[in-house]
Tab-separated table of C-alpha atoms and ligand atoms in Angstrom:
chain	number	residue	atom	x	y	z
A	1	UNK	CA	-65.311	70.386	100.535
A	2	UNK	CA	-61.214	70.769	99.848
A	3	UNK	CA	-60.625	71.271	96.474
A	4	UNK	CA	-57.434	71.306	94.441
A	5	UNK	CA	-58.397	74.715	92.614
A	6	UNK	CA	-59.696	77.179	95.859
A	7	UNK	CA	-57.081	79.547	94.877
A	8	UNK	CA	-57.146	79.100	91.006
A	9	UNK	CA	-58.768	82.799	90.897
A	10	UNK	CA	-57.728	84.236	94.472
A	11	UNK	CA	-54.288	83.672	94.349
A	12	UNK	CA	-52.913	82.113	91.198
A	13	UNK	CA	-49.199	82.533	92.610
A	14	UNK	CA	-49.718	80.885	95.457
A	15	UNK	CA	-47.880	77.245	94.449
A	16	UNK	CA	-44.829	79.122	92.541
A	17	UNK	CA	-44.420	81.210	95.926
A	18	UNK	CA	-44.762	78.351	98.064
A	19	UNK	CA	-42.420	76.159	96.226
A	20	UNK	CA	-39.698	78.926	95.742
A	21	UNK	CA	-39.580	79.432	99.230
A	22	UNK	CA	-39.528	75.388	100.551
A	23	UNK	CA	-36.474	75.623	97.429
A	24	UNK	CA	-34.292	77.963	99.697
A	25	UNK	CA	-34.993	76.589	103.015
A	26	UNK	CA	-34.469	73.143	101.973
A	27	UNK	CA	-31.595	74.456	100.003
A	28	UNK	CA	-29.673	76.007	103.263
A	29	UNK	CA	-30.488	72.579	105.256
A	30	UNK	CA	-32.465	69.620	103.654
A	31	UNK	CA	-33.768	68.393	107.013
A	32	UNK	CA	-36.384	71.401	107.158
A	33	UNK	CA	-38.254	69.317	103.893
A	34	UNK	CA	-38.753	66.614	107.297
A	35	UNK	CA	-39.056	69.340	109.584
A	36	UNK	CA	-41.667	70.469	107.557
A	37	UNK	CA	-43.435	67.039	106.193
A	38	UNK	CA	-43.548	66.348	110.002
A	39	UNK	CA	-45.566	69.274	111.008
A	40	UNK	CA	-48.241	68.893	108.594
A	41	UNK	CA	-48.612	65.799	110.078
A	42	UNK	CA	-48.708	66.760	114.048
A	43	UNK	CA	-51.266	69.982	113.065
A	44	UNK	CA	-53.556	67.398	111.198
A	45	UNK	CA	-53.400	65.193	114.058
A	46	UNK	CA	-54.511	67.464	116.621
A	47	UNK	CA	-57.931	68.761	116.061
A	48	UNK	CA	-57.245	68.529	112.598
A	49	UNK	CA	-55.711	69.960	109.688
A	50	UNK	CA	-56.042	73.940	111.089
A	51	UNK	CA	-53.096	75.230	111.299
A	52	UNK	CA	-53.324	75.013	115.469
A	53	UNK	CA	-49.648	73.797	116.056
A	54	UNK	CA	-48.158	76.731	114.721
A	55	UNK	CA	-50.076	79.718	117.371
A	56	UNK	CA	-47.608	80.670	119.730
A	57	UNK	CA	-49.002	80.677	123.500
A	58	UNK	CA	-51.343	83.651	124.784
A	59	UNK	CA	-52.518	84.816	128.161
A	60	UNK	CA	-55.508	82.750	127.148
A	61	UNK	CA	-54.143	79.516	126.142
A	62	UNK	CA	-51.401	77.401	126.224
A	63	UNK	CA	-51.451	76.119	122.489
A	64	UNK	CA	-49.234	72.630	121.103
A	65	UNK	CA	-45.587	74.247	120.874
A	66	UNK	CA	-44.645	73.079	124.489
A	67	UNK	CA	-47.008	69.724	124.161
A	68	UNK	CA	-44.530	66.446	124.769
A	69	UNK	CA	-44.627	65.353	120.932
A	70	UNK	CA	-43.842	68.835	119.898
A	71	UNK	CA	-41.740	70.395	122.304
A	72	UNK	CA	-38.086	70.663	121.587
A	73	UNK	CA	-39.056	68.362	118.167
A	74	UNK	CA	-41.162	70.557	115.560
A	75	UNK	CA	-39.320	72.402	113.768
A	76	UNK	CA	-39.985	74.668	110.590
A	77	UNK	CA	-42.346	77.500	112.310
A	78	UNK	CA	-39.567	80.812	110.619
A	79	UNK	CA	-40.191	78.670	107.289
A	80	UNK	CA	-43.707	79.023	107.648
A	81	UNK	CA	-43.932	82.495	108.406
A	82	UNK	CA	-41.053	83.281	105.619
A	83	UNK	CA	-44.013	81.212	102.958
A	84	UNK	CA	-46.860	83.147	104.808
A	85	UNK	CA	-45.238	86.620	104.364
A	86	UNK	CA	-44.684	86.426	100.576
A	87	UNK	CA	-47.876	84.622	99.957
A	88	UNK	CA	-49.675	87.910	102.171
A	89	UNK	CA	-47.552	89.881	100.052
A	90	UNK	CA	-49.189	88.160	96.638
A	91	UNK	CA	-52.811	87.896	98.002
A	92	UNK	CA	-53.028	89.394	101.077
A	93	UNK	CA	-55.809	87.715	103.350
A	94	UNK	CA	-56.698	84.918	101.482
A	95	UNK	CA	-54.436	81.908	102.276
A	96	UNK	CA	-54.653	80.304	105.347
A	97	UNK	CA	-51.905	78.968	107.566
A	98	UNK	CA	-53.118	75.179	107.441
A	99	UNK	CA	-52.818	75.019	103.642
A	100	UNK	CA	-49.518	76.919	103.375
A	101	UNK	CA	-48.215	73.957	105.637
A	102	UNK	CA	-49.931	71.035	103.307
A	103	UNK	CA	-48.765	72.736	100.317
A	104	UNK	CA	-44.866	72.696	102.159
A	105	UNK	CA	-44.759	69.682	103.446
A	106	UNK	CA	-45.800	67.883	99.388
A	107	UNK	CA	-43.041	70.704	98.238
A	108	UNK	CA	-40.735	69.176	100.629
A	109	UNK	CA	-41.312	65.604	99.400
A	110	UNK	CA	-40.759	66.511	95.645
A	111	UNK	CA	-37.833	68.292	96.442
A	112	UNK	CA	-36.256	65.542	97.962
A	113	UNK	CA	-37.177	63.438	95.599
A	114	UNK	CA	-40.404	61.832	96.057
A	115	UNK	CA	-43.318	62.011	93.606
A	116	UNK	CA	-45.850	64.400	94.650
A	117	UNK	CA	-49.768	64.717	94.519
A	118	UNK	CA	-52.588	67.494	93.608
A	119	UNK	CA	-52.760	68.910	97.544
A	120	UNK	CA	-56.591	69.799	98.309
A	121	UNK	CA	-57.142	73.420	99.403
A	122	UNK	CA	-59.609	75.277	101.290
A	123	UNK	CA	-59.106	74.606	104.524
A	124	UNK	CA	-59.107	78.034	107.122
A	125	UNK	CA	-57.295	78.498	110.284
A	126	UNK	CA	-58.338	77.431	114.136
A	127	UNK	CA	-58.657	80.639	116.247
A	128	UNK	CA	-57.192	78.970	119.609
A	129	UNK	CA	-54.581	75.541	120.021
A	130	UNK	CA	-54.864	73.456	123.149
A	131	UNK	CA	-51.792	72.008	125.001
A	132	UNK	CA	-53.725	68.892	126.196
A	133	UNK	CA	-55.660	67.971	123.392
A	134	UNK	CA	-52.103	67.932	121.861
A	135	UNK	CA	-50.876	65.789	124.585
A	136	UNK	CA	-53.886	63.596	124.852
A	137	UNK	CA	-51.994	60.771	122.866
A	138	UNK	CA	-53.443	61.562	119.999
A	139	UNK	CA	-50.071	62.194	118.317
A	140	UNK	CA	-48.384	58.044	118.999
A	141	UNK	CA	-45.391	57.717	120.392
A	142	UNK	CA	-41.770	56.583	119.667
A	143	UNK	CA	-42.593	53.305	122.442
A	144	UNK	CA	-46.264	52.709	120.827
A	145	UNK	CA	-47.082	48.650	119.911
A	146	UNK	CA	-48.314	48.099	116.355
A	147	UNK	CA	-51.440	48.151	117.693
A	148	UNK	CA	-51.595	50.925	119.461
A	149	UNK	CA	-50.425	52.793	116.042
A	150	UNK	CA	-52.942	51.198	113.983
A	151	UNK	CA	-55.262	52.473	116.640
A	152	UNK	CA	-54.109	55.988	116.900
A	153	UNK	CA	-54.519	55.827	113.022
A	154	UNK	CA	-57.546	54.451	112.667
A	155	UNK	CA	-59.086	57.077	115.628
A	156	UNK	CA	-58.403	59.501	112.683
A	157	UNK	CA	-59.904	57.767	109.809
A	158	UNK	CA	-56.351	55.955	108.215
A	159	UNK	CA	-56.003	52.482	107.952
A	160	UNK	CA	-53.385	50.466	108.834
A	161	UNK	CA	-51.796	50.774	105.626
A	162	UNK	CA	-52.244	54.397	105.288
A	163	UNK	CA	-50.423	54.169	108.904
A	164	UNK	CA	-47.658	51.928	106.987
A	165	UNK	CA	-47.198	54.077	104.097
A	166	UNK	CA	-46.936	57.312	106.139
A	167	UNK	CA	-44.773	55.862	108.333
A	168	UNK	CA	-42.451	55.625	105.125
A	169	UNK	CA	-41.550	59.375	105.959
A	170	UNK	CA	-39.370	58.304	108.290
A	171	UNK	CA	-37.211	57.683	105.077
A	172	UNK	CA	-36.022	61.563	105.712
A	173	UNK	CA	-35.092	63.750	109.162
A	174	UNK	CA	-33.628	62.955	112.340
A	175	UNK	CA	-34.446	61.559	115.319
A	176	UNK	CA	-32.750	62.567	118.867
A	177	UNK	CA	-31.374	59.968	121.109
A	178	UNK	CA	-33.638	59.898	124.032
A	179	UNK	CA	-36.429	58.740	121.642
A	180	UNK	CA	-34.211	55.435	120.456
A	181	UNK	CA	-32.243	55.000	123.407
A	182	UNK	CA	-34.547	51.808	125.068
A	183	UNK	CA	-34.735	50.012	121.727
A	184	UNK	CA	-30.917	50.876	120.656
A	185	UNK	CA	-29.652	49.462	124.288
A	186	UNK	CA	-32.291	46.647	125.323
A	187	UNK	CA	-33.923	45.454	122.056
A	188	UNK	CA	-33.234	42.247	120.724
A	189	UNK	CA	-34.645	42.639	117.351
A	190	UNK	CA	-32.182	44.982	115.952
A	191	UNK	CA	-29.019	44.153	113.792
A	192	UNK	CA	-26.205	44.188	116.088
A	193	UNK	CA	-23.620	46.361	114.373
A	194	UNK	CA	-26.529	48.959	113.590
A	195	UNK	CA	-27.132	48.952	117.389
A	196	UNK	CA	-23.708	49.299	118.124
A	197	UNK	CA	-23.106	52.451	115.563
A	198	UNK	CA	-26.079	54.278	117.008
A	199	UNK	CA	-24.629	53.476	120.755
A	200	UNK	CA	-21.666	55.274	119.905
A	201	UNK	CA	-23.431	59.039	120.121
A	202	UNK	CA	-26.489	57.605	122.290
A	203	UNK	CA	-25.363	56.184	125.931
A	204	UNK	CA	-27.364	54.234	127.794
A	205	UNK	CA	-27.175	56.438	130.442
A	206	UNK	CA	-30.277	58.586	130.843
A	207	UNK	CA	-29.839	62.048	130.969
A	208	UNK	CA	-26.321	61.911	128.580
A	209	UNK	CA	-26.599	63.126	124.935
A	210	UNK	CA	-29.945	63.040	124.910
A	211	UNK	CA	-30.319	65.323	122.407
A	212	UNK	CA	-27.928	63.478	119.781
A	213	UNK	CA	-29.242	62.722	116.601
A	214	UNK	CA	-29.165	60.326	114.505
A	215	UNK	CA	-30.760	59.253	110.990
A	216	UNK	CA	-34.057	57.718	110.623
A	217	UNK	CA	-32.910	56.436	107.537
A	218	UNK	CA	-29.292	55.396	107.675
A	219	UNK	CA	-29.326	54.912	103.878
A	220	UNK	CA	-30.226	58.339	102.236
A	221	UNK	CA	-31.465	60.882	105.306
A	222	UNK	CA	-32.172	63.622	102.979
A	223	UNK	CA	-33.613	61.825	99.909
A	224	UNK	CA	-37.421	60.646	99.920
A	225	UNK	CA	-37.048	56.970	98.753
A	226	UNK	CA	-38.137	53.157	99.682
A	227	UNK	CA	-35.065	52.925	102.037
A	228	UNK	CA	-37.018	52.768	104.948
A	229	UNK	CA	-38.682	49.987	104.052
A	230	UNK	CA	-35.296	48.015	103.443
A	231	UNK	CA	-34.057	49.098	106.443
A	232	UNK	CA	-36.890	47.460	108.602
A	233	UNK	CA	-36.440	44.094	106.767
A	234	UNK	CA	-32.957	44.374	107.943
A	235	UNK	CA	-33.467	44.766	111.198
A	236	UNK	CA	-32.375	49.066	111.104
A	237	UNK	CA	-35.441	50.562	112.055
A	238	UNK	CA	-34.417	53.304	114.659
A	239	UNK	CA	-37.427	53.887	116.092
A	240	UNK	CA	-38.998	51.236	118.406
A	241	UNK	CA	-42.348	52.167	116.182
A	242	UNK	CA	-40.462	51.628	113.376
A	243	UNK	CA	-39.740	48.502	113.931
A	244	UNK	CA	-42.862	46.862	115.258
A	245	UNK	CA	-44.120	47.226	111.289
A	246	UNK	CA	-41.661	44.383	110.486
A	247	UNK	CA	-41.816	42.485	113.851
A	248	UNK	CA	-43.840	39.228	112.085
A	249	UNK	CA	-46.913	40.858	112.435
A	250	UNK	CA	-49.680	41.793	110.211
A	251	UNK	CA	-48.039	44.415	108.484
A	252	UNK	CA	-44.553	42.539	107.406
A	253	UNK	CA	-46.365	41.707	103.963
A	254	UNK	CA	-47.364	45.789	103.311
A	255	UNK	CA	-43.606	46.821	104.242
A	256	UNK	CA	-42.117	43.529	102.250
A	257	UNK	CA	-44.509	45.311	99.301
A	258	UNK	CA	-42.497	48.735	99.516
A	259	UNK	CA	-38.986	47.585	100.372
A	260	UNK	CA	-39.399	45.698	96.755
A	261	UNK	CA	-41.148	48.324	94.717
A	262	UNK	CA	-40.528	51.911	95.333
A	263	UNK	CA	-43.439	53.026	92.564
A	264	UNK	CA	-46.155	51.242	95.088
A	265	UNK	CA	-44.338	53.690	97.748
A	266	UNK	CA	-44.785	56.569	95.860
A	267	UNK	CA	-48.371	56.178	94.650
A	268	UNK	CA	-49.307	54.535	97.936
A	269	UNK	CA	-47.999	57.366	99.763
A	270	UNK	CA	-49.293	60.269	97.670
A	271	UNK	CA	-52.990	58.642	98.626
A	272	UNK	CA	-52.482	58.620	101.882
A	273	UNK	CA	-51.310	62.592	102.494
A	274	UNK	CA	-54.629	63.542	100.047
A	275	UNK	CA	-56.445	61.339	103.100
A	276	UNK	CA	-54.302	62.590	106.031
A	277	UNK	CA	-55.030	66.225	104.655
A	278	UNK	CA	-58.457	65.931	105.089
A	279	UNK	CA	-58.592	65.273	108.658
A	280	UNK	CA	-61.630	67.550	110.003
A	281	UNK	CA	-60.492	70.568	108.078
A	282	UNK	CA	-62.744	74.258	109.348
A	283	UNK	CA	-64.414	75.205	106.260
A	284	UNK	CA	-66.966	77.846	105.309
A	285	UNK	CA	-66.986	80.206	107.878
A	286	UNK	CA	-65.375	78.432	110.873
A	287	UNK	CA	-61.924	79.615	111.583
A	288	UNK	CA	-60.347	82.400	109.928
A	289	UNK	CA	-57.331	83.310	107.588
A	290	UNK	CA	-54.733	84.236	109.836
A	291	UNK	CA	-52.805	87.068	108.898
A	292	UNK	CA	-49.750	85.775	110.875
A	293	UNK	CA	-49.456	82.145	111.649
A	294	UNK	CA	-48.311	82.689	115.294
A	295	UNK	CA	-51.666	84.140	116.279
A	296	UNK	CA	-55.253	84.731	115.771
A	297	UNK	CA	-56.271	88.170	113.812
B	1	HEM	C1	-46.558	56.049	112.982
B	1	HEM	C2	-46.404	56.814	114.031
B	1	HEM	C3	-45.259	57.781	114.165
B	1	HEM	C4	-44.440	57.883	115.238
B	1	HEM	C5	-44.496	57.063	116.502
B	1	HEM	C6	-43.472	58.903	114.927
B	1	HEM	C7	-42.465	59.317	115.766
B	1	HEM	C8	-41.435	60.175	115.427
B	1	HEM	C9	-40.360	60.535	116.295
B	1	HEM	C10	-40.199	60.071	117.721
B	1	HEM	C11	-39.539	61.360	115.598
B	1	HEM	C12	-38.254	62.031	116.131
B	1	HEM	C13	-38.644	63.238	116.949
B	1	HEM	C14	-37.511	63.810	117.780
B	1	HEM	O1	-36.451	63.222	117.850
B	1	HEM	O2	-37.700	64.872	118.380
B	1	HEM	C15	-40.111	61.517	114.302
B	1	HEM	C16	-39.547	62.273	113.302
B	1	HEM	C17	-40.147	62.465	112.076
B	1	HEM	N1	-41.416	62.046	111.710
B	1	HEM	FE1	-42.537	60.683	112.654
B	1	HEM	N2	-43.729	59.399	113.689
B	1	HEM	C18	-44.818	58.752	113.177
B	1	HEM	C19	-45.432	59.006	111.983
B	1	HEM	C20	-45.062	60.000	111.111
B	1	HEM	C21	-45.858	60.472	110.002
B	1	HEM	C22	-47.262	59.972	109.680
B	1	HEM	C23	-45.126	61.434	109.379
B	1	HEM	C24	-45.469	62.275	108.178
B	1	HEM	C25	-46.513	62.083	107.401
B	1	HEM	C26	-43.863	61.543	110.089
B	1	HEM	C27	-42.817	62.343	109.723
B	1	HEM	C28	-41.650	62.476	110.442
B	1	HEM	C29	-40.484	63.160	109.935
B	1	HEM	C30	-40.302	63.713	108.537
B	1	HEM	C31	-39.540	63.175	110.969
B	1	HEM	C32	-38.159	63.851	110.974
B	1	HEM	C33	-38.365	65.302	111.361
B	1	HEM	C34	-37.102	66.164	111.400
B	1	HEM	O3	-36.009	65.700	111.108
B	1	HEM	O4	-37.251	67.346	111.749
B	1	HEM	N3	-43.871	60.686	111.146
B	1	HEM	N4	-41.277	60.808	114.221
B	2	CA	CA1	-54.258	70.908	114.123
């Protein structure tokens, strides 16, 4: 029931305002286009696409912010608010929270240089967030086997390749050093100089510079491109998730596909954020448009 014109008539400024606004935060620090990309992704995974990650805590509930996956990790909320402010200020009470994200996080992508897609709108905001359903696993993590991620994918309607594809965003942001450490230090499947670069701000030693980042990409960080891809068939995936997509299992041929043709990427990829944006959106008259993203009118 999404649509790509909702707004058309309700608020025809919405995508200039958007975009103008992703322009200047990505403009003062080009990691908030990941920031952002990544927390379209951990709302739509969590009860779906409803704008629940971004509700601050109440004496109520404990919503997603502090959830493992999140906490210390999402970034982008001020961004968010900044977009929500000056789209209330355009069409006050008719946007919700959950599509100002989706519409960011494809903003983000073209602005770093990848190719972009018609974003479906419609969707309306949760009226509550739930710290365990957003540490129920639903969100995989950084340790997951290939087929645990094809399984956490597929428990949300994606297939394997739309897990592949998506897992090309990893071609922008950062990662921190807890999160790499095990496969940096004890993995044998990793190019050794690569290993030994990312050991130099990520000890083995539990508990010291965790918090270091590195790369995802070590090619192009901040451009939206088929690196990624290259880097896995290299052996320079940093993630241990990363890597287990070019591990010679059944997904070497998808990411041998994108490493040699960046087009596939792009087209591939747009496809799969139309299909991750329609996870279980509230339409109609569940949820509500939020006034401010942080909490429930
Ligand atoms: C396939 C399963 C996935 C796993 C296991 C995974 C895991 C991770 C981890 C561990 C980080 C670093 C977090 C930190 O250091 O705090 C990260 C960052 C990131 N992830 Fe994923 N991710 C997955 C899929 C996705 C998908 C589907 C998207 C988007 C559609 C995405 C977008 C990003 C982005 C853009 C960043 C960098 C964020 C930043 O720099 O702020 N990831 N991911
Ligand atoms: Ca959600």
């Amino acid at each position: 029931q999404l649509s790509t014109n909702f707004y058309d008539k309700t608020c025809p400024k919405l995508f200039t305002t958007v975009k103008s606004a992703v322009q200047s935060a990505v403009s003062k620090e080009k990691r908030m286009g990941a920031s952002l990309l990544r927390l379209h992704f951990h709302d739509c995974f969590v009860n779906g696409c409803d704008g629940s990650i971004l509700l601050d805590d109440t004496s109520s509930f404990t919503g997603e912010k502090t959830a493992g996956p999140n906490s210390g990790s999402v970034r982008g909320f001020d961004v968010i608010d900044d977009i929500k402010s000056k789209v209330e200020a355009a069409c006050p009470g008719v946007v919700s929270c959950a599509d100002i994200v989706t519409i960011a996080a494809r903003d983000s992508v073209v602005l770093l240089g990848g190719q972009g897609w018609d974003v479906k709108l419609g969707r309306r905001d949760s009226k509550t967030a739930s710290l365990s359903a957003a540490n129920s696993g639903v969100i995989p993590s950084p340790t997951s086997t290939l087929s645990n991620l094809i399984t956490r994918f597929q428990a949300k309607g994606l297939s394997a390749k739309d897990m592949v594809v998506l897992s090309g965003s990893h071609t922008i942001g950062q990662a921190r050093c807890l999160l790499f450490r095990g496969r940096i230090h004890n993995e044998t499947n990793i190019d050794a100089s690569f290993a030994k670069t990312r050991q130099g701000s990520c000890p083995i030693t539990v508990g010291s510079g965790d918090n270091n980042l590195a790369p995802l990409d070590l090619q192009s960080p901040t451009s939206f491109d088929n690196h990624y891809y290259i880097n896995l068939i290299n052996q320079k995936g940093l993630l241990h998730s990363d890597q287990v997509l070019f591990n010679g299992g059944s997904t070497d041929s998808l990411v041998e596909k994108y490493s040699k043709d960046p087009n596939a990427f792009d087209s591939d990829f747009a496809i799969a954020m139309i299909k991750m944006g329609d996870i279980s959106p509230l339409t109609g008259s569940n949820g509500e448009i939020r006034k401010n993203c942080r909490k429930s009118n």
